[in-house]
Structure formats: C-alpha cells, structure tokens
C-alpha atoms as a PDB file:
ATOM      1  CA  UNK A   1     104.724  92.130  68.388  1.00  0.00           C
ATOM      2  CA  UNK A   2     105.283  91.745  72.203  1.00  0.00           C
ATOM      3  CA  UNK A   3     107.698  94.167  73.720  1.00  0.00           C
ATOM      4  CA  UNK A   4     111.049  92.919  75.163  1.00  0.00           C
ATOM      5  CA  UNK A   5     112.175  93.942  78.681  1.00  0.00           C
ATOM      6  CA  UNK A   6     115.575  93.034  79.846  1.00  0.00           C
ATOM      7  CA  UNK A   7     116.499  94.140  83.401  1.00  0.00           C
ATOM      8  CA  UNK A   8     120.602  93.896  84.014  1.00  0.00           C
ATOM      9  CA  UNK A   9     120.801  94.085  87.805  1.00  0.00           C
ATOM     10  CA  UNK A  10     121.989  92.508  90.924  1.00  0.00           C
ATOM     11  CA  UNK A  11     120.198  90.552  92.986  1.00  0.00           C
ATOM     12  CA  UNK A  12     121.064  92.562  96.574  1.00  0.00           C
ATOM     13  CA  UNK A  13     120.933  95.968  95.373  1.00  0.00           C
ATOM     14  CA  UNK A  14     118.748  98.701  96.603  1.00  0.00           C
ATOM     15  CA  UNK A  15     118.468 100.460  93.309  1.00  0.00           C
ATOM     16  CA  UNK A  16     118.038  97.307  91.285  1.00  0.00           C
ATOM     17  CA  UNK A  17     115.149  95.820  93.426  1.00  0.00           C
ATOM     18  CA  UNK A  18     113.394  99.515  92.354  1.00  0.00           C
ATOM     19  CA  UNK A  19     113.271  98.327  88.619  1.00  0.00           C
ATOM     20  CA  UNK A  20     111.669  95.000  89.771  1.00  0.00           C
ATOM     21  CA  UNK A  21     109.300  96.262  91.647  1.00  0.00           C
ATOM     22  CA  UNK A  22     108.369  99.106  89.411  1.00  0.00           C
ATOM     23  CA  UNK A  23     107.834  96.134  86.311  1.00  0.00           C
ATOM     24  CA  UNK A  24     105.925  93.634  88.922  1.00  0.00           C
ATOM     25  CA  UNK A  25     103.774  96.806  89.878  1.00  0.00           C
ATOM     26  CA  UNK A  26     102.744  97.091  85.988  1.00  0.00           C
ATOM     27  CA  UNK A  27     102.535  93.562  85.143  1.00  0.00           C
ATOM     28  CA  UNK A  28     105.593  93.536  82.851  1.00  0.00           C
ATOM     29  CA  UNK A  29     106.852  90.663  81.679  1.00  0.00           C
ATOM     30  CA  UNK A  30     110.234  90.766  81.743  1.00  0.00           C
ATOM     31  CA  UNK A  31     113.694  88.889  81.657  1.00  0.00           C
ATOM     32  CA  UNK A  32     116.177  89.003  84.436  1.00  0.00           C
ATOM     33  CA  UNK A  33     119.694  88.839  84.007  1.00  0.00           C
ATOM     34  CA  UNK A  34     121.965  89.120  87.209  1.00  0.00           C
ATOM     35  CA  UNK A  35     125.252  90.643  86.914  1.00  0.00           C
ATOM     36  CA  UNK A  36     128.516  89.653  88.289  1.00  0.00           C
ATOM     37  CA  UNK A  37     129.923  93.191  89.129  1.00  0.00           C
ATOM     38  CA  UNK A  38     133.218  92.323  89.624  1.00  0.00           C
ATOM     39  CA  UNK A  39     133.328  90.384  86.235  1.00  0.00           C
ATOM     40  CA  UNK A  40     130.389  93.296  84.623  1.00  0.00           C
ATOM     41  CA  UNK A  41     128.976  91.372  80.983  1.00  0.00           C
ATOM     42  CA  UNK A  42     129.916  93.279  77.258  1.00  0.00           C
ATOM     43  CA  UNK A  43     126.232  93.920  77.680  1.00  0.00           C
ATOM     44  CA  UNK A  44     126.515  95.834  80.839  1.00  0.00           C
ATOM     45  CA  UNK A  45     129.288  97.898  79.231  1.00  0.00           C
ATOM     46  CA  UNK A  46     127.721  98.100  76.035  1.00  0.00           C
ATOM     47  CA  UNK A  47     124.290  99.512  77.668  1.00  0.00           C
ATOM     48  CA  UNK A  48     125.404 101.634  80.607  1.00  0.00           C
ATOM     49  CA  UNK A  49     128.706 102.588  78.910  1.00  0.00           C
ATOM     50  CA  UNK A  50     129.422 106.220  80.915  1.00  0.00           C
ATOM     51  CA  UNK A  51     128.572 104.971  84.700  1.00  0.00           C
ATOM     52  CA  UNK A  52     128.877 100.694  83.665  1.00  0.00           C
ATOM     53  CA  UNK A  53     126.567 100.186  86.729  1.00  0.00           C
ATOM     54  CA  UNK A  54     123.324  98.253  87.141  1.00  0.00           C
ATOM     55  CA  UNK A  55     119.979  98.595  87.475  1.00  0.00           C
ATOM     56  CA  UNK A  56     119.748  98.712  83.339  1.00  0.00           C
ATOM     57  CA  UNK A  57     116.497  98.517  81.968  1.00  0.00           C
ATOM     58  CA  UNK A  58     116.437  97.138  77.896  1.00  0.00           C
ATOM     59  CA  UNK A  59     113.549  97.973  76.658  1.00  0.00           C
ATOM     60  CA  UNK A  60     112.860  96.703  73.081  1.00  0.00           C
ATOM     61  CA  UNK A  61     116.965  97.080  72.234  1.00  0.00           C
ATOM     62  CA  UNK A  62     116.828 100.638  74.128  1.00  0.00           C
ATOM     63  CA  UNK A  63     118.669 100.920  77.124  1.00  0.00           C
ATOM     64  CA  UNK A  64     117.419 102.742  80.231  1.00  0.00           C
ATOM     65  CA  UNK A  65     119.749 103.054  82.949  1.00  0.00           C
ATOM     66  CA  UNK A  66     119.632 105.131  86.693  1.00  0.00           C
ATOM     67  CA  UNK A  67     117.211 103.156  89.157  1.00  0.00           C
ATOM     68  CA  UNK A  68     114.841 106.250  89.678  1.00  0.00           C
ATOM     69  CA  UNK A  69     115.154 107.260  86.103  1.00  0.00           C
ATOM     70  CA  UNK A  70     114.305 103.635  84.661  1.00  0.00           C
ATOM     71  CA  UNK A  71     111.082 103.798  87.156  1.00  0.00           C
ATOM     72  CA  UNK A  72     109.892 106.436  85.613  1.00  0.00           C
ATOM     73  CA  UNK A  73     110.447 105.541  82.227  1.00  0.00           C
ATOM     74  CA  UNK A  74     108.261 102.021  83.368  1.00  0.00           C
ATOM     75  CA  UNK A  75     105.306 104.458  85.093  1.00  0.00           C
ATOM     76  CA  UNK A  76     105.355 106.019  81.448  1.00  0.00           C
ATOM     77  CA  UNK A  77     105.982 103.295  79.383  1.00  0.00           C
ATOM     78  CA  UNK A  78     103.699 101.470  80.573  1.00  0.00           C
ATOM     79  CA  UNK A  79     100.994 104.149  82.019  1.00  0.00           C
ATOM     80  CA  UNK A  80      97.737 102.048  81.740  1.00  0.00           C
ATOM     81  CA  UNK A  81      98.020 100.748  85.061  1.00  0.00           C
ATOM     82  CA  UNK A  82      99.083 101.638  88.510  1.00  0.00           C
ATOM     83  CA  UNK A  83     100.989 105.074  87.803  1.00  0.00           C
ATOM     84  CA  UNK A  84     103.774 106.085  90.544  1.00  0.00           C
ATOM     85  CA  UNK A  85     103.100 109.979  90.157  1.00  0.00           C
ATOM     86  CA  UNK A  86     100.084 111.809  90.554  1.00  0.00           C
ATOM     87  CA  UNK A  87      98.543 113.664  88.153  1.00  0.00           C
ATOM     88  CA  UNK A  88      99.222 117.497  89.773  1.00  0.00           C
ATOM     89  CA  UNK A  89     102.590 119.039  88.705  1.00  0.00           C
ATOM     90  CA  UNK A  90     103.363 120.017  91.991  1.00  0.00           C
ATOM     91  CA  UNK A  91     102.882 116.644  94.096  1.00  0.00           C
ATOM     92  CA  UNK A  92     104.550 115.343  90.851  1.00  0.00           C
ATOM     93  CA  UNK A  93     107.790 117.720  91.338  1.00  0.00           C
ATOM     94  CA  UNK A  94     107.184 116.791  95.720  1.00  0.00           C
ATOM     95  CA  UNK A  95     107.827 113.543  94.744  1.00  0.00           C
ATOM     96  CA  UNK A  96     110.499 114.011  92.616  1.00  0.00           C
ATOM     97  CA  UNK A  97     111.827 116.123  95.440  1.00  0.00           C
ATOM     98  CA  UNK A  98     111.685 113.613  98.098  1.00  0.00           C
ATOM     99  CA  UNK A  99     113.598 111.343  96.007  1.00  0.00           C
ATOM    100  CA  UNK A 100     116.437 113.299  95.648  1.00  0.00           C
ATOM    101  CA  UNK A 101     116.603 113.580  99.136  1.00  0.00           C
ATOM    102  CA  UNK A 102     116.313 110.134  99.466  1.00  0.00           C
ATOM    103  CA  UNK A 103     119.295 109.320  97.605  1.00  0.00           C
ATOM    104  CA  UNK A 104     122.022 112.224  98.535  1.00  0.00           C
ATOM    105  CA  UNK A 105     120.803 111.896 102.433  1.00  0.00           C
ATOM    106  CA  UNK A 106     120.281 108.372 103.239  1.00  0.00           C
ATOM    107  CA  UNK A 107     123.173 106.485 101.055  1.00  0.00           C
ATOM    108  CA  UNK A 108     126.152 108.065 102.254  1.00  0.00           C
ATOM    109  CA  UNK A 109     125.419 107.122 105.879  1.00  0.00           C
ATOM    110  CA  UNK A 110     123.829 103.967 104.977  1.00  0.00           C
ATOM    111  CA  UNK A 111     126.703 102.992 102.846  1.00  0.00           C
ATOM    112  CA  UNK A 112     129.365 103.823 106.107  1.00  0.00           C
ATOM    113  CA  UNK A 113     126.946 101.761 108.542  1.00  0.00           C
ATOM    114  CA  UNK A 114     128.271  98.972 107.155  1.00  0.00           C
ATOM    115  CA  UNK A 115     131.582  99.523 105.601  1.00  0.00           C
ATOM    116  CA  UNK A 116     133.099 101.104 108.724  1.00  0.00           C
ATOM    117  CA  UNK A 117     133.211 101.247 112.199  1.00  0.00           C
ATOM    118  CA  UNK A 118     133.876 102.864 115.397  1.00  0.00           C
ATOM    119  CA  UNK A 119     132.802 106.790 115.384  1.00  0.00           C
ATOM    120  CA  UNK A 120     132.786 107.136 111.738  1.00  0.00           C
ATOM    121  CA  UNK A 121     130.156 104.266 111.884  1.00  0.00           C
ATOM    122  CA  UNK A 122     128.513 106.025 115.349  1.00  0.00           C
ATOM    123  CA  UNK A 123     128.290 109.868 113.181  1.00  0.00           C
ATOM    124  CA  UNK A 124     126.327 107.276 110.197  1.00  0.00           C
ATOM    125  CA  UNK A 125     124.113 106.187 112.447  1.00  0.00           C
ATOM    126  CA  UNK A 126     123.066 109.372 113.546  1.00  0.00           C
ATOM    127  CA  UNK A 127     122.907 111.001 110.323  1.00  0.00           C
ATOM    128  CA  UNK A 128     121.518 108.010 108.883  1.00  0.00           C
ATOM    129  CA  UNK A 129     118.370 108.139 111.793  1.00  0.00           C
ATOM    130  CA  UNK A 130     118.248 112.182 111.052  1.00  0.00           C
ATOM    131  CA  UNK A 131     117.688 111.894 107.832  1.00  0.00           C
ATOM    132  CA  UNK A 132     114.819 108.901 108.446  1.00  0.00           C
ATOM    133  CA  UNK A 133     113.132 111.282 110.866  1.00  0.00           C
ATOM    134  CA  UNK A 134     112.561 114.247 108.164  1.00  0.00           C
ATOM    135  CA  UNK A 135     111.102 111.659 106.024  1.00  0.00           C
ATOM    136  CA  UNK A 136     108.899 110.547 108.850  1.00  0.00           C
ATOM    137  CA  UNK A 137     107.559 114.022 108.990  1.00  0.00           C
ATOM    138  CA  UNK A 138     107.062 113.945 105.309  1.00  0.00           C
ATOM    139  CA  UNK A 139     105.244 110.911 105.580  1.00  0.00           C
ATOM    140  CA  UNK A 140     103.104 112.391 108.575  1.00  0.00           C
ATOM    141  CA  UNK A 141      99.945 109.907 108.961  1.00  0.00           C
ATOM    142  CA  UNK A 142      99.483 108.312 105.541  1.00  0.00           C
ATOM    143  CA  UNK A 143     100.345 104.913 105.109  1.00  0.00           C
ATOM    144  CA  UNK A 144     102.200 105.697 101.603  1.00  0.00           C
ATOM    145  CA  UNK A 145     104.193 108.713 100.824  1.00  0.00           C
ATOM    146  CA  UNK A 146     101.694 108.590  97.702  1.00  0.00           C
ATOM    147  CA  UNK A 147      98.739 108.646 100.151  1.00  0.00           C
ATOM    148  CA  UNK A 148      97.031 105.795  99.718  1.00  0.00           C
ATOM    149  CA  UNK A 149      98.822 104.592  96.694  1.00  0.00           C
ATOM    150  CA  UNK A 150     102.115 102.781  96.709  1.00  0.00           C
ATOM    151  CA  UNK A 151     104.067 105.388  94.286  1.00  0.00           C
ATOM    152  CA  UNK A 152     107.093 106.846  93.155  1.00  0.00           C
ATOM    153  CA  UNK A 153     108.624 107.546  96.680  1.00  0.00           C
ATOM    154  CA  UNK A 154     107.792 104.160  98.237  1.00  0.00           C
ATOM    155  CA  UNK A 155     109.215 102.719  95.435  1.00  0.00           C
ATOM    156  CA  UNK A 156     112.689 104.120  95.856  1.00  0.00           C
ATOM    157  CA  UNK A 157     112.297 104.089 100.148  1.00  0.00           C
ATOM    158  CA  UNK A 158     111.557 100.390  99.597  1.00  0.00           C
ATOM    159  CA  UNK A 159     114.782  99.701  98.018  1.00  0.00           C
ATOM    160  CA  UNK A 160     116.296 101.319 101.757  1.00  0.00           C
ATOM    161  CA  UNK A 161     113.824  99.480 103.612  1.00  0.00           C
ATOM    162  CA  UNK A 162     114.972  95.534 101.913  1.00  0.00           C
ATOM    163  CA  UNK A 163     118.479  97.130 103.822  1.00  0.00           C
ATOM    164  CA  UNK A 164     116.671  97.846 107.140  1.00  0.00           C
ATOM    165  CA  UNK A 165     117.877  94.555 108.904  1.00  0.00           C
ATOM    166  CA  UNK A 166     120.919  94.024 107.733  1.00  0.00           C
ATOM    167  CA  UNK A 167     122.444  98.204 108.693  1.00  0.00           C
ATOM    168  CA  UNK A 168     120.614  97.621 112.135  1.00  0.00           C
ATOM    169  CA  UNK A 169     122.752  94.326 112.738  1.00  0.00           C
ATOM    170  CA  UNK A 170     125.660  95.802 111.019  1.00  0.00           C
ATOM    171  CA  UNK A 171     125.794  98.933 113.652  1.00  0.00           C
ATOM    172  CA  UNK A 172     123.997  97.211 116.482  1.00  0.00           C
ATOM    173  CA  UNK A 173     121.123  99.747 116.742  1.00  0.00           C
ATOM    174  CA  UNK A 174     117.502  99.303 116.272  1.00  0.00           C
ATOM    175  CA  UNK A 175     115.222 102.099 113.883  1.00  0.00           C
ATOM    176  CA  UNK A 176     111.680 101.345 114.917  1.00  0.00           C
ATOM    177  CA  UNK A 177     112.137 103.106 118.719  1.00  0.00           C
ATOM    178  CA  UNK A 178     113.045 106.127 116.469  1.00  0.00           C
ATOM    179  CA  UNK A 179     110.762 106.251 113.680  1.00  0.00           C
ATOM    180  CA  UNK A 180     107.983 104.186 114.302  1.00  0.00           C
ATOM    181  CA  UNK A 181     105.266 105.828 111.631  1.00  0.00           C
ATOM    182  CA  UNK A 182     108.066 104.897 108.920  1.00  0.00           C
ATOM    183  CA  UNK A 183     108.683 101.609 110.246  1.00  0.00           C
ATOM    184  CA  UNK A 184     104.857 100.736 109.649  1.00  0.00           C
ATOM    185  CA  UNK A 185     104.932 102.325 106.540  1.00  0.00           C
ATOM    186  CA  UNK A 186     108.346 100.072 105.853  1.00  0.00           C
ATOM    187  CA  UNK A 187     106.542  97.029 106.657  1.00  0.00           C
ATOM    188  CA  UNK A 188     103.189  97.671 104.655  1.00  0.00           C
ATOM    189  CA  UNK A 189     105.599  98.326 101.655  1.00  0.00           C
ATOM    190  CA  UNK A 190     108.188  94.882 102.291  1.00  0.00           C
ATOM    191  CA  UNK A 191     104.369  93.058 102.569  1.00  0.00           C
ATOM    192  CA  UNK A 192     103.123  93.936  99.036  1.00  0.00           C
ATOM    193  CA  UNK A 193     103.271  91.340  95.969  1.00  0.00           C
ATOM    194  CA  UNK A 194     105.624  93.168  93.477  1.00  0.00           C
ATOM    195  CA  UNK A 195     107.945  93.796  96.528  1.00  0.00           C
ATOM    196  CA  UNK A 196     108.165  90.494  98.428  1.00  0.00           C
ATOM    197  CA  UNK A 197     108.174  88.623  94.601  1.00  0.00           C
ATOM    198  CA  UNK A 198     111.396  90.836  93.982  1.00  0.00           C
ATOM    199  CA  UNK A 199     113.553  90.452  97.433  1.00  0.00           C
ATOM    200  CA  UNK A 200     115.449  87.718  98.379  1.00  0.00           C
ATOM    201  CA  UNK A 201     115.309  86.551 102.169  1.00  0.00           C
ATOM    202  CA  UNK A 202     116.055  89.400 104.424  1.00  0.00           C
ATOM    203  CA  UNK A 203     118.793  86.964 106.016  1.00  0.00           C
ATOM    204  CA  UNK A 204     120.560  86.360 102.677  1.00  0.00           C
ATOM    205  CA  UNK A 205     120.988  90.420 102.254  1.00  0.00           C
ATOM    206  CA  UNK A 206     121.997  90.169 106.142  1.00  0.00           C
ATOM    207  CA  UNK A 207     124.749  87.582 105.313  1.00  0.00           C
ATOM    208  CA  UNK A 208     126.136  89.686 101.826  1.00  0.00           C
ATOM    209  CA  UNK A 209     126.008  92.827 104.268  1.00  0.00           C
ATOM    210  CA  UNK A 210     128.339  90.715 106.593  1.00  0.00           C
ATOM    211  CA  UNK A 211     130.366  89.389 103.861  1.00  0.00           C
ATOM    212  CA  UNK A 212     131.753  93.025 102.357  1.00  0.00           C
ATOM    213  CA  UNK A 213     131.946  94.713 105.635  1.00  0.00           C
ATOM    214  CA  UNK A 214     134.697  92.062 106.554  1.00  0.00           C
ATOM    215  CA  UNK A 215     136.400  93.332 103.375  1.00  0.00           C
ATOM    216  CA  UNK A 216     136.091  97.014 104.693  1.00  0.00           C
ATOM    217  CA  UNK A 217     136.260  96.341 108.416  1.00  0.00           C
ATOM    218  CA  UNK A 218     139.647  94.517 108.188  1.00  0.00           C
END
C-alpha cells in the first residue's frame, strides 16, 4: 500500500518551502495543501494543535509538525536516498548545531527588516549581516555546508535564502558585497531541482514582503 504524504503549508514561508524541498530531494510523492493562516483549516488545528502553525507534514494519518523537525523525520523516513546528515555523530550534532543558530540568530532580525523601519530596521540589518558572516566562516570554501552534498543545513539556509531579495529591497541594502562565499553558495542552492520546483517567483515573495510591511510600517 503506497504511503500518504500530506504537507499543510504556505506557499511564501521559509519554513514551509524546507518540507518541500526536503520531499522533492527524496522523490516523495506528496499532496500539497496551502493554508489560509488567517482563516487556519480544522485540519491545521486538528494536526498542529499546541503551536496551530504550518509547515505540517501528514504522514500516513501521523502528523509531523516543526520545519527542521519534519526534515528530519523525511531524511529518516525515507533514508534510501539522498540523506541530509552524515553518518559521524559529531558532524551530525555540527549540523544540528548550525541549525539552531540559524533559526534563533537570523529570524529575529530578518523578521524586523521588513516589519519595521528606521533604526530598529538599521540595528536588523546589522545583526541580520553579523549573523550571515559567522555562517560564512562556517561555510569556509565548500560549496555546501554538507561539503559537497546539499544537506541538512542548506536545507534550512535555503528557506532564508528564497527571502534574500525581498529583505534587501525591503531595507535598501545589498548582502553579496558582505558575504560573497554565502551568496554563491545561496545561488548554487536557489539553482537546484527540488528547490526551484518548490519556490514561487522571487518577485511574487518580493510583492507579499511589500504587502505586510505596509500593515506594520503604517
């Protein structure tokens, strides 16, 4: 009997587009099912019902929810092809690390780049390019953070990187001149199958950026 994978997510999100690229990665078959968060589906509350928020993965009536945490449920899930972590303990727990940074240091400042403005949105930027920079040094001269494999740490940068354009036009600065090893690595990533099959146009995710920062920048 086939396995069925429901993924409850949101079409511009930068933890949802993890899930999708984690399932395209392993040749998943799944269903997608956007959610209107404003108006969130019994399904959504019935699946995520302590945080209610998407990415939710359903696998086979099971839910799965946290972006990083339904990644790694995929990479074990489905572990015949393409695993995100390596094999050693310790680059396993490194990645794992990195991640964490990932998501306490860059989406605070990200998130302020485009909901405010002024020198709260001048202090983002700056912690926002800080916090790019000690990745670049992570990254050092590989073109993944898995090496030569697209892995576990990509997968949840590349979910920052589909937000690249949009936060530079938001706060009117540009990220390349500062970290131009991660920009390459950015654009390797955005250039792969599972990702570019899972974003929408970098200009529609430019235009919803627009859209809510006129509701927070009144």
């Amino acid at each position: 009997m086939a396995d069925e994978v429901i993924l409850l997510d949101f079409w511009p999100s930068p933890f949802g587009v993890r899930a999708r690229i984690a399932l395209r990665e392993k040749g998943v078959e799944f269903e997608y099912r956007e959610e209107n968060l404003r108006n969130k589906s019994p399904l959504l509350l019935q699946m995520n019902p302590v945080h209610k928020k998407i990415p939710v993965l359903i696998h086979n009536g099971k839910p799965v929810c946290e972006s990083m945490n339904v990644v790694q449920y995929i990479d074990e899930a489905w572990s015949d092809k393409n695993p995100f972590l390596p094999s050693d303990p310790y680059q396993r727990a490194q990645a794992r690390f990195w991640v964490h940074f990932i998501d306490t240091k860059l989406y605070e400042p990200a998130d302020k780049i485009w909901s405010t403005k002024g020198e709260e949105q001048e202090t983002a930027k700056k912690e926002y390019i800080k916090a790019l920079k000690v990745l670049e040094s992570e990254l050092g001269d590989k073109p993944y953070f898995g090496g030569d494999n697209f892995g576990f740490v990509d997968i949840a940068m590349t979910g920052y990187y589909s937000w690249f354009e949009a936060s530079e036009k938001c706060g009117n600065f540009s990220i390349e001149p500062e970290c131009p090893t991660l920009m390459a690595s950015a654009k390797r990533c955005l250039q792969r199958e599972s990702v570019v099959n899972s974003l929408h146009d970098p200009e529609e995710i430019v235009a919803f950026a627009f859209k809510i920062r006129k509701i927070y920048c009144v």
